[in-house]
GROMACS .gro file of C-alpha atoms in nm:
model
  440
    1UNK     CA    1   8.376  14.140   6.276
    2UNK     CA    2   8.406  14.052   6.603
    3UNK     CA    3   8.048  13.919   6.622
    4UNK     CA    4   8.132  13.700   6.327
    5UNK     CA    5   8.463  13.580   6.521
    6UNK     CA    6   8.256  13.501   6.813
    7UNK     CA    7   7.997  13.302   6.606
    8UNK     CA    8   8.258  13.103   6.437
    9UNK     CA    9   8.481  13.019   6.717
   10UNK     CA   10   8.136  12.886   6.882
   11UNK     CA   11   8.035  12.692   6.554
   12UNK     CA   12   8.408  12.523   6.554
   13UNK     CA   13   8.380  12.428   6.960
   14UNK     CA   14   8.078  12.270   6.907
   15UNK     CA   15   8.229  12.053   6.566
   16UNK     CA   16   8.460  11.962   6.744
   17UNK     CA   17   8.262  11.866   7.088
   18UNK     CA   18   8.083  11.645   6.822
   19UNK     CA   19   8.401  11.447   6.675
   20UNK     CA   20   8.517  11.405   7.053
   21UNK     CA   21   8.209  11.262   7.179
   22UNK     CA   22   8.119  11.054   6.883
   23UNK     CA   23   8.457  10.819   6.920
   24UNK     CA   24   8.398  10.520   7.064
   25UNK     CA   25   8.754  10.412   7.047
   26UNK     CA   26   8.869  10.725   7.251
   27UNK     CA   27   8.989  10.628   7.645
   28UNK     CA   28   9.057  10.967   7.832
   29UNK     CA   29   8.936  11.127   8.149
   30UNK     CA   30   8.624  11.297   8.112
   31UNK     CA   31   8.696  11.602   8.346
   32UNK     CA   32   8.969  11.780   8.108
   33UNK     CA   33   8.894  12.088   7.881
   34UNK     CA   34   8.710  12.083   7.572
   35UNK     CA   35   9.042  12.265   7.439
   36UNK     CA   36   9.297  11.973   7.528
   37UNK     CA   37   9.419  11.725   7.282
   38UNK     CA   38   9.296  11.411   7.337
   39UNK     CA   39   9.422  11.012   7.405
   40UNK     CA   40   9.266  10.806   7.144
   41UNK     CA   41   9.301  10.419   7.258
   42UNK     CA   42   9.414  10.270   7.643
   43UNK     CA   43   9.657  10.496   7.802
   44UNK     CA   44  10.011  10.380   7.883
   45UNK     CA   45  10.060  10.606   8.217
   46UNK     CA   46   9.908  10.777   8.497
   47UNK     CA   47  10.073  11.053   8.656
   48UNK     CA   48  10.020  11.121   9.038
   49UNK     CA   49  10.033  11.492   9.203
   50UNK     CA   50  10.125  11.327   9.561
   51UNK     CA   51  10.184  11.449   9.888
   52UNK     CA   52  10.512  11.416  10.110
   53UNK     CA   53  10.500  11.325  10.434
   54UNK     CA   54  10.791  11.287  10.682
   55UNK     CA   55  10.992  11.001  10.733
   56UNK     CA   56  10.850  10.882  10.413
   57UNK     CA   57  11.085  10.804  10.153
   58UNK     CA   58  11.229  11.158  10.072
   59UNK     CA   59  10.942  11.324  10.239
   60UNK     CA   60  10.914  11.546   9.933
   61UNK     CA   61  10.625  11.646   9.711
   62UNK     CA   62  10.650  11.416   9.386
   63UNK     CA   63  10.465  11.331   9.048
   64UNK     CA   64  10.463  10.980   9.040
   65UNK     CA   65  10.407  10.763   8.730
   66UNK     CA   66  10.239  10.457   8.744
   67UNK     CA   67  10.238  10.232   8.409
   68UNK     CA   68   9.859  10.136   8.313
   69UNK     CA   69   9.901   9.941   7.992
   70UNK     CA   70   9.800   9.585   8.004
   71UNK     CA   71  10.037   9.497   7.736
   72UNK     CA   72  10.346   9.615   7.978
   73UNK     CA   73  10.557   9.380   8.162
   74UNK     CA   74  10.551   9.737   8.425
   75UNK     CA   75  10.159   9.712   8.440
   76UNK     CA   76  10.013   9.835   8.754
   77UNK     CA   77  10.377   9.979   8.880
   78UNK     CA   78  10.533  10.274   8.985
   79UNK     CA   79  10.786  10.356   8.685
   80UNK     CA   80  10.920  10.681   8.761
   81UNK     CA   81  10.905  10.951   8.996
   82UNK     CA   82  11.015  11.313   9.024
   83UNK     CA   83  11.046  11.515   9.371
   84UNK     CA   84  11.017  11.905   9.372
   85UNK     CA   85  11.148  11.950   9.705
   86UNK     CA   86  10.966  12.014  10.035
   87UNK     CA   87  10.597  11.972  10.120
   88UNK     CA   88  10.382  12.230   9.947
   89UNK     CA   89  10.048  12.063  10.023
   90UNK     CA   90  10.048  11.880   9.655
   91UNK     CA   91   9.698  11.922   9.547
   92UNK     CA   92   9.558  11.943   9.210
   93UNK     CA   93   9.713  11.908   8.823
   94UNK     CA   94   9.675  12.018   8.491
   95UNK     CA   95   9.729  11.974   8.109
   96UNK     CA   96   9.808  12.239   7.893
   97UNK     CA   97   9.565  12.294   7.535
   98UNK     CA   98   9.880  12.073   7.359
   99UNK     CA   99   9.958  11.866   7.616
  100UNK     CA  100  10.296  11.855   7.645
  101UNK     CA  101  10.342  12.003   7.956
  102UNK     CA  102  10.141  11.936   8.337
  103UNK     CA  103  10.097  12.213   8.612
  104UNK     CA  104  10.115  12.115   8.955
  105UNK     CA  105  10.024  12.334   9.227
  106UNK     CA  106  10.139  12.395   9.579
  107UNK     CA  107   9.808  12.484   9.824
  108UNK     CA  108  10.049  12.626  10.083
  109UNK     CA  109  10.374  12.692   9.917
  110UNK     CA  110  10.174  12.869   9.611
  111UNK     CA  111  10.450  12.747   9.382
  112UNK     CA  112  10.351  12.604   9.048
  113UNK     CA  113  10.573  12.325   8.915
  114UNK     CA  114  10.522  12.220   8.534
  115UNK     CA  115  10.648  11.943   8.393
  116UNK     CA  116  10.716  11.815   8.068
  117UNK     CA  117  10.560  11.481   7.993
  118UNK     CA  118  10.589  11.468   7.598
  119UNK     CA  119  10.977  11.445   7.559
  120UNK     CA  120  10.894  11.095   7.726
  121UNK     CA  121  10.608  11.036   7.872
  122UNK     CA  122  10.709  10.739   8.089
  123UNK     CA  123  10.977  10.992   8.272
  124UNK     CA  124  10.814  11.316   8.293
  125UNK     CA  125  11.058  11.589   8.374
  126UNK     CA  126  11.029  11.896   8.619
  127UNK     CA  127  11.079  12.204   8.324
  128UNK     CA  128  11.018  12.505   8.528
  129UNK     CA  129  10.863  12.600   8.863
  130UNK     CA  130  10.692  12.961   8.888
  131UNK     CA  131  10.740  13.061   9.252
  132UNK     CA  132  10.608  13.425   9.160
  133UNK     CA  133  10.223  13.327   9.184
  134UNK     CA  134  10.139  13.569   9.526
  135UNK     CA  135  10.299  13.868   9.354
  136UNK     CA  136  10.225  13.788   8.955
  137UNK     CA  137   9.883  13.785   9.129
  138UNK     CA  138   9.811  14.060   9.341
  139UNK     CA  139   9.826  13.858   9.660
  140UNK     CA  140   9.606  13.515   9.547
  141UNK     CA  141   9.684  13.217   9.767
  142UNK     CA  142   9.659  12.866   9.670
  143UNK     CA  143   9.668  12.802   9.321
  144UNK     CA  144   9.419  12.496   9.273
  145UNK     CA  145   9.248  12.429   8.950
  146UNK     CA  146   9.517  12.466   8.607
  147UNK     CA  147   9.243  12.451   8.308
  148UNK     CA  148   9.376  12.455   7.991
  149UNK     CA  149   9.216  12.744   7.761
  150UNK     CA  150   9.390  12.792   7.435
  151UNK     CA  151   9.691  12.828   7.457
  152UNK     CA  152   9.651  12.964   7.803
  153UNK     CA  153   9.609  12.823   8.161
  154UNK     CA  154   9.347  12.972   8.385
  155UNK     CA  155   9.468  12.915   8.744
  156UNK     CA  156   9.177  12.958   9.059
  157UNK     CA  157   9.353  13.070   9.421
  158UNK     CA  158   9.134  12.954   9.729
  159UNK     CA  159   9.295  13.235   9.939
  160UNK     CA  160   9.466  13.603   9.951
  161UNK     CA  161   9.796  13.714  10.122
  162UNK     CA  162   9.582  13.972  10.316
  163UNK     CA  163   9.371  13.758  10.592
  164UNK     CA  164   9.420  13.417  10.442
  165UNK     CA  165   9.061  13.406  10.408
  166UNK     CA  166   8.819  13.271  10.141
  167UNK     CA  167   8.809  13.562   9.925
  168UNK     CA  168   9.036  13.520   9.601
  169UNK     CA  169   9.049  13.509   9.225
  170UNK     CA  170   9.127  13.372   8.888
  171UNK     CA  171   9.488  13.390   8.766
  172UNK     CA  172   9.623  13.357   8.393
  173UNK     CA  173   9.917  13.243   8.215
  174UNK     CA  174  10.008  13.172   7.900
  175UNK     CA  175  10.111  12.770   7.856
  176UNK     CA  176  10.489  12.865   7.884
  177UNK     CA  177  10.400  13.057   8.250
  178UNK     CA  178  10.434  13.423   8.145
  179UNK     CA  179  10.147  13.619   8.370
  180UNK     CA  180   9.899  13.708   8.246
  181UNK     CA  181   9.604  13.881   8.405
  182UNK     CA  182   9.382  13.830   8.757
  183UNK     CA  183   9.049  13.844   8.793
  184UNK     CA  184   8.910  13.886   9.134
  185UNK     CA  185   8.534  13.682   9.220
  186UNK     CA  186   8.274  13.930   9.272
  187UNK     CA  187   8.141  14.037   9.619
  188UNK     CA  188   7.905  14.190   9.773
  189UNK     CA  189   8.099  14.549   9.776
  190UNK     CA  190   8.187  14.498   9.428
  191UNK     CA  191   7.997  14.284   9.199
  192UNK     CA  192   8.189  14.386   8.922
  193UNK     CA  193   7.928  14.419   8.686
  194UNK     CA  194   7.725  14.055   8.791
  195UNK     CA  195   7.403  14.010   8.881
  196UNK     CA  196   7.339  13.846   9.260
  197UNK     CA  197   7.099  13.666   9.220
  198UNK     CA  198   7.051  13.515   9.573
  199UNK     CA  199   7.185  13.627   9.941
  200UNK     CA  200   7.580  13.556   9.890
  201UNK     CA  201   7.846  13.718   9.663
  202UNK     CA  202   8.118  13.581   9.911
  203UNK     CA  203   8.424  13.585   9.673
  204UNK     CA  204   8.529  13.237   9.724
  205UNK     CA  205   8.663  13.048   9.455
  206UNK     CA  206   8.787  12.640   9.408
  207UNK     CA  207   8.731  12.499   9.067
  208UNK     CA  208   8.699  12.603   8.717
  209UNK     CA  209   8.545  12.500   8.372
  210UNK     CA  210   8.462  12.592   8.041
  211UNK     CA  211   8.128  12.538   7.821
  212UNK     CA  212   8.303  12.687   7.526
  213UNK     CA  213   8.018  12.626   7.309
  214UNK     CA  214   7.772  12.863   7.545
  215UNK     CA  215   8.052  13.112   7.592
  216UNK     CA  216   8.072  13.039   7.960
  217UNK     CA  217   8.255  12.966   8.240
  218UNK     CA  218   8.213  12.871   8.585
  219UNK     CA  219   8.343  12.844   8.942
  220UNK     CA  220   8.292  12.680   9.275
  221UNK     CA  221   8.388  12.820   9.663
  222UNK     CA  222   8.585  12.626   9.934
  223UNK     CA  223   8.790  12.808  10.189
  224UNK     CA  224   9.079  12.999  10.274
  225UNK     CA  225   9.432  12.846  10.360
  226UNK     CA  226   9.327  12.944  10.709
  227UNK     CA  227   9.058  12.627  10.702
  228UNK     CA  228   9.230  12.415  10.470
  229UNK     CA  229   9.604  12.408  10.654
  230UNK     CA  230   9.416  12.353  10.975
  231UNK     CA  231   9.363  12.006  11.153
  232UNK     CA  232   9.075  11.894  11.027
  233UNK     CA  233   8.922  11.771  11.339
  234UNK     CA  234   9.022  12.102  11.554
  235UNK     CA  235   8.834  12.310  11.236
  236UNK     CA  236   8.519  12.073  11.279
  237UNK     CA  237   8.488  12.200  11.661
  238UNK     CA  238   8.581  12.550  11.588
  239UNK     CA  239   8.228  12.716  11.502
  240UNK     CA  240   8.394  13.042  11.331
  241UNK     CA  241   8.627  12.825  11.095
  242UNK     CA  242   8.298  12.633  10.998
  243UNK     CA  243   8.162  12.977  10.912
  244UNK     CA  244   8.409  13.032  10.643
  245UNK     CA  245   8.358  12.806  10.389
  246UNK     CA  246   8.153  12.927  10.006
  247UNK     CA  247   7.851  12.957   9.939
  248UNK     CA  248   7.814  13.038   9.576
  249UNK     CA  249   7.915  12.978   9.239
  250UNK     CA  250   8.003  13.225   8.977
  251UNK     CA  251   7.947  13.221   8.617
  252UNK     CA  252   8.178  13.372   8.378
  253UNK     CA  253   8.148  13.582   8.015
  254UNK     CA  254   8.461  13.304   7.916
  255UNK     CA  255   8.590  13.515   7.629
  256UNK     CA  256   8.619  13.814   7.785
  257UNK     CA  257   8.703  13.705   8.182
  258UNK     CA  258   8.412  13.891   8.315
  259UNK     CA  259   8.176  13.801   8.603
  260UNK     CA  260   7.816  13.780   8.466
  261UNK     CA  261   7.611  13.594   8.741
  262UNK     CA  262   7.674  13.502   9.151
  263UNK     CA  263   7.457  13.207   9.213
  264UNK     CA  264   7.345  13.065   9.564
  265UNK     CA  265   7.481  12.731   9.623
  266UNK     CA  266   7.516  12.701  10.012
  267UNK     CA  267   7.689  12.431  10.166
  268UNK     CA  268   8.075  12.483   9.936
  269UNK     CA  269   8.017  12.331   9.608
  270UNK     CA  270   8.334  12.222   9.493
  271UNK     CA  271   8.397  12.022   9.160
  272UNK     CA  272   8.237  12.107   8.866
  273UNK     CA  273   8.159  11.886   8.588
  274UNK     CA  274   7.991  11.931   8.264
  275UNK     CA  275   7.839  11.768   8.004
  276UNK     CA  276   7.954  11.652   7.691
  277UNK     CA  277   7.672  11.642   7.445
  278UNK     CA  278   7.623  11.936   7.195
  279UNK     CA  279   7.274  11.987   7.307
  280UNK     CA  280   7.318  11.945   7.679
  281UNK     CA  281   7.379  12.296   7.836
  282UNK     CA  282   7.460  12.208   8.180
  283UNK     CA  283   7.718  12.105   8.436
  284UNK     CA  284   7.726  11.961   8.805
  285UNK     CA  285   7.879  12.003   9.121
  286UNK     CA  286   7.836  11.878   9.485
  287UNK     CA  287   7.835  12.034   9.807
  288UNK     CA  288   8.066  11.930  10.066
  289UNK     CA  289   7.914  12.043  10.358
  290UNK     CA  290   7.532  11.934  10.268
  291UNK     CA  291   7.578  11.611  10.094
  292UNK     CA  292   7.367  11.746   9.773
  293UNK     CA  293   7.445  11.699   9.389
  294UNK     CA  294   7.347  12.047   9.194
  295UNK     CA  295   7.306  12.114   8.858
  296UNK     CA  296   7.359  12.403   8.692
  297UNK     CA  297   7.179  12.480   8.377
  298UNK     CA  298   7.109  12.707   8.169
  299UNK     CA  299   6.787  12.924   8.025
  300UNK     CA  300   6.747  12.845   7.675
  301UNK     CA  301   6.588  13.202   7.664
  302UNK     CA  302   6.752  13.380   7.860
  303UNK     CA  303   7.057  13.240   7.861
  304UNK     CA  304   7.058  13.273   8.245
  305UNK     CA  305   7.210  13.001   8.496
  306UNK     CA  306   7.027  12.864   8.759
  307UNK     CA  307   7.145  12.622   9.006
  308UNK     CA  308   6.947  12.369   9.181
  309UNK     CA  309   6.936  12.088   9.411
  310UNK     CA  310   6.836  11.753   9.229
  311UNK     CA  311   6.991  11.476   9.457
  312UNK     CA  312   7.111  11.381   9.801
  313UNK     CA  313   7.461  11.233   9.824
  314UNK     CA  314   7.427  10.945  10.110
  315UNK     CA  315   7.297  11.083  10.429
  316UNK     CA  316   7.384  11.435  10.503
  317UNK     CA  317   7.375  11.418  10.895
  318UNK     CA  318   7.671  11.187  10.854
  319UNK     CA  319   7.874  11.396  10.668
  320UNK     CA  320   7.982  11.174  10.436
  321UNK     CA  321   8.156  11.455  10.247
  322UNK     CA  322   8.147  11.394   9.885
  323UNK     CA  323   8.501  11.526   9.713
  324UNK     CA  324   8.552  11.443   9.387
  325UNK     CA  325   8.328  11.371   9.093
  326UNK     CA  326   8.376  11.240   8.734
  327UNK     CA  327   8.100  11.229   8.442
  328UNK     CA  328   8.071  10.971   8.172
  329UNK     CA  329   8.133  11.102   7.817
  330UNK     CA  330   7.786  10.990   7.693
  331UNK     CA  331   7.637  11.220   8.011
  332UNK     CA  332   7.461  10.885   8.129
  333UNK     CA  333   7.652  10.880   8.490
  334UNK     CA  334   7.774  11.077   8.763
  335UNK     CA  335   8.079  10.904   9.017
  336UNK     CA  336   8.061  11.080   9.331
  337UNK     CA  337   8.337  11.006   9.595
  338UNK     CA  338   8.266  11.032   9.991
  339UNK     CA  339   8.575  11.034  10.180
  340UNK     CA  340   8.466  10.971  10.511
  341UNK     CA  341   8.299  10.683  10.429
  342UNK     CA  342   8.531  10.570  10.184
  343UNK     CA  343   8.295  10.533   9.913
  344UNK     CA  344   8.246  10.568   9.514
  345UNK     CA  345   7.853  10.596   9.415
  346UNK     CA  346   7.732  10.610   9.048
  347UNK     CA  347   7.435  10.812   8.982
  348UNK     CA  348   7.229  10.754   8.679
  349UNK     CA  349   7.182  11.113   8.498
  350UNK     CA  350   7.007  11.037   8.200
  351UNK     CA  351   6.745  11.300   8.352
  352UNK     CA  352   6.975  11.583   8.464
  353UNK     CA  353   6.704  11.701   8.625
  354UNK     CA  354   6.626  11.369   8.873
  355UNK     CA  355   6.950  11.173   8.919
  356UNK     CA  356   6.921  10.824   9.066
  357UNK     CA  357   7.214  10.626   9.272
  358UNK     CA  358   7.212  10.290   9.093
  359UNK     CA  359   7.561  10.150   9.223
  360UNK     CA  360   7.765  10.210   9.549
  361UNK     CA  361   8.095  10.020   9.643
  362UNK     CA  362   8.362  10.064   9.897
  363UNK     CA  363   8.697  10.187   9.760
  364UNK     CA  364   8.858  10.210  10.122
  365UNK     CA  365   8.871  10.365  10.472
  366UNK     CA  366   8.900  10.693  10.285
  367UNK     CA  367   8.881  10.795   9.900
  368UNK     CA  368   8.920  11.164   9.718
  369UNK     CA  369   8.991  11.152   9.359
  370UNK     CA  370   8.851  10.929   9.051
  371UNK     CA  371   8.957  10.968   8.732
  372UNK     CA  372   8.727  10.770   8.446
  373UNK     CA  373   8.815  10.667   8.101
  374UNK     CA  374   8.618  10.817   7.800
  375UNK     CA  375   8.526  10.468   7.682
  376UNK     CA  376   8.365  10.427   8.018
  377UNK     CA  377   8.581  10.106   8.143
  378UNK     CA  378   8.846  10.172   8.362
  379UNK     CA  379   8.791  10.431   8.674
  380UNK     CA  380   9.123  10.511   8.879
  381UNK     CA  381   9.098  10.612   9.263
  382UNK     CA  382   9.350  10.817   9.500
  383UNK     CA  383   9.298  10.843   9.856
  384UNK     CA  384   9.457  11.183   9.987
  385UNK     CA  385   9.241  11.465  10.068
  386UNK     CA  386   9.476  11.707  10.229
  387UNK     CA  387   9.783  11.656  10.441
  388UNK     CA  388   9.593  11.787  10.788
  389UNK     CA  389   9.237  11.619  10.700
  390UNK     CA  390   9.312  11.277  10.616
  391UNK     CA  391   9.262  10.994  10.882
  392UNK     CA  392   9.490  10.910  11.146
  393UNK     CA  393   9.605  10.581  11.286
  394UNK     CA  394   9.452  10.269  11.029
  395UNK     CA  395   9.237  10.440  10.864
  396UNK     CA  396   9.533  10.661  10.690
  397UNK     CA  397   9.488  10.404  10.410
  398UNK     CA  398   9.728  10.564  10.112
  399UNK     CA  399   9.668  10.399   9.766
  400UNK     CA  400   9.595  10.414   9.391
  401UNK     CA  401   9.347  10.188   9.240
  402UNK     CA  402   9.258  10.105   8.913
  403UNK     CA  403   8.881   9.903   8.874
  404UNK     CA  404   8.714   9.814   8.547
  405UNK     CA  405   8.346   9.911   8.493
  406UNK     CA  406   8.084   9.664   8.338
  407UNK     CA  407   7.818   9.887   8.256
  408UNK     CA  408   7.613   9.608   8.123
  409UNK     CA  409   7.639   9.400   8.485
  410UNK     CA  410   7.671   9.706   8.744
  411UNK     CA  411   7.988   9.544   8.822
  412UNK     CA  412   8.276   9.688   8.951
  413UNK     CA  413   8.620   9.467   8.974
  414UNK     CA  414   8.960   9.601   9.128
  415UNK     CA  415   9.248   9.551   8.841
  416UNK     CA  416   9.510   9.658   9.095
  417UNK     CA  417   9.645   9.853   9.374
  418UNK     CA  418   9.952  10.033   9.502
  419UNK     CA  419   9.994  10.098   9.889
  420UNK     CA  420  10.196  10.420   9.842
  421UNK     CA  421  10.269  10.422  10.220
  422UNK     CA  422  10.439  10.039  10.116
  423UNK     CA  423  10.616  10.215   9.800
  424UNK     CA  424  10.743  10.501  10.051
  425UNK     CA  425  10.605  10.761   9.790
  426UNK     CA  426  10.343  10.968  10.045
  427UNK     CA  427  10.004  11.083   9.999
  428UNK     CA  428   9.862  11.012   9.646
  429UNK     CA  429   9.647  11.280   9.538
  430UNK     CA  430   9.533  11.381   9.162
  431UNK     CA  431   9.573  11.238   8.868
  432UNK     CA  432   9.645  11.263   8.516
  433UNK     CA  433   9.627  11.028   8.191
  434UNK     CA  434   9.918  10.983   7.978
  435UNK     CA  435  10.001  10.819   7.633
  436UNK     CA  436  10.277  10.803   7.351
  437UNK     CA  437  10.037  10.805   7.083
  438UNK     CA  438   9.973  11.186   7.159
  439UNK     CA  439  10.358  11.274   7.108
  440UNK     CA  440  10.403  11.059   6.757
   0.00000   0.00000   0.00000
């Protein structure tokens, strides 16, 4: 029975993988899980995980909702906003399976806030903050990625309570944010049951995703809240602190939360990203600290992961240090943001295998985040890394962008932008798509 379970639940993913990526008409962000409900048509709001920074407006941590429909007299402004209170190093966001509700971690405070976007989604509303994640946990610090599993978030830490080091885990809650279980990355002294297949089984952990259809799951490494709450130029010149950053990636039995494989990926691969087609049976991710896009892909045999390097990111010896990534829905292109050069670079990946930069464009003085439509037209930019590694003086450039894509033309056109500095909001970070068609 449970075999048969297994098999159906895998023959359903894949259905409906299939209906998702066949709609042409569907505009949503291409990084969410397979197991979220999705926008179908332009979406009316983006909502912004943003920083606080003193003397700033309220100097609070806010989600800030900016209206993106071209058919609003509010397009391309800041409609709402909700503060949380304090600075709790705002970092990344998430959708539960349904929808109706967006996590928001804290990378220092390790508080969780969720909000509730579907009782109106132009004035999302702070429902509940969990401020129990150290101790529901068994001592994780830093929630980061909230992944939406059925009806379930998976939460990765970067850090422990112990030595505020890399070493961490995988936290679970159920969507209303009862605890659920933790599950620790392997290491070297305990493995847990997954093969090492190269030198490092370091423990580290940053971002999570799900190729329900293979039954997996994987994760990236960072760095411990040691690292990441430190100045980012005093960590550069501090050789230990540039020791402690991952090295691996770790793939996941996803049904039953256990550790099957502890890849080498030197050089801390961070997001991961992976494709949409039924057929295609891998995922990427780039590495911060070597400039190099990796894919990750699986034995049709074995069913064994392997992760190589296919492509260089810029040029390595300048560090560009390439943050966030998005893929297209038809698993044609890669965007790869460099935030110390301020760039966005596609990279054709119609061969997986040999990736190719076709397009490059500057976005600013800095750039983290980008967030692409599932039709492929409209790519949205944020420029805050973290509160003690972004730029100083002019280059502290603090904005949301919205361009449209002309795949046909390589062209890349800016809609609009909002100086959040200007708007006295902070540092914008992640971001989310929202729409009222979900809700009605």
């Amino acid at each position: 029975m449970k075999y048969f379970l297994s098999k159906l639940f895998a023959t359903i993913t894949v259905a409906i993988t299939a209906i998702i990526t066949s709609g042409a008409a569907l505009a949503d962000e291409t990084c969410m899980s397979p197991y979220m409900v999705k926008i179908t048509g332009q979406e009316d709001f983006v909502y912004i995980w943003t920083l606080g920074v003193e003397g700033v407006g309220d100097g609070q941590d806010k989600m800030v909702t900016v209206d993106v429909s071209p058919q609003s007299e509010n397009y391309g402004k800041i409609v709402h906003t909700v503060s949380v209170g304090g600075r709790n190093e705002a970092h990344h966001s998430g959708f539960t399976d349904d929808r109706k509700y967006l996590w928001a971690g804290g990378l220092d405070s390790n508080k969780i806030f969720i909000f509730d976007v579907h009782t109106d989604p132009s004035k999302p509303v702070l429902s509940k903050t969990i401020d129990t994640f150290v101790s529901d946990s068994g001592g994780v610090v830093g929630p980061h990625t909230t992944y939406a599993l059925p009806g379930r978030m998976i939460v990765t830490g970067l850090s422990n309570n112990q030595d505020h080091g890399g070493r961490t885990a995988l936290v679970e809650y159920t969507n209303s944010g009862k605890y659920i279980g933790t599950y620790w990355m392997p290491t070297d002294d305990n493995l847990q049951g997954a093969i090492k297949s190269g030198q490092y089984a370091d423990g580290y952990g940053y971002d999570v995703r799900a190729l329900a259809r293979r039954n997996v799951m994987l994760t990236s490494s960072f760095t411990g809240w040691s690292n990441y709450m430190m100045d980012f130029g005093q960590m550069l010149g501090d050789a230990e602190a540039m020791k402690r950053f991952g090295n691996t990636m770790t793939v996941w039995d996803l049904h039953t939360r256990k550790p099957k494989q502890v890849l080498d990926v030197p050089g801390s691969p961070l997001e991961i990203r992976c494709a949409w087609g039924a057929e295609n049976n891998y995922c990427f991710t780039t590495t911060a600290l070597t400039s190099k896009i990796v894919l990750l892909s699986e034995n049709e045999a074995s069913s064994d992961w392997a992760a190589n390097e296919v492509a260089t990111i810029g040029n390595p010896s300048d560090v560009p240090l390439p943050v966030d990534i998005s893929i297209s829905s038809d698993d044609s292109m890669l965007w790869v943001n460099t935030f110390m050069d301020g760039k966005t670079r596609g990279f054709d990946i119609t061969d997986p295998h040999q990736p190719k930069q076709v397009f490059e464009k500057q976005i600013g003085a800095q750039v983290n985040m980008v967030s692409s439509s599932w039709d492929g037209k409209r790519l949205y930019y944020t420029s805050s890394l973290l509160a003690n590694w972004d730029k100083k003086g002019e280059s502290d450039e603090q904005f949301f962008k919205l361009y449209h894509w002309d795949k046909n033309n390589m062209e890349m056109t800016e809609q609009f932008a909002i100086d959040f500095y200007t708007e006295k909001m902070g540092r914008p970070h992640q971001m989310r798509l929202g729409a009222y068609a979900l809700y009605n």
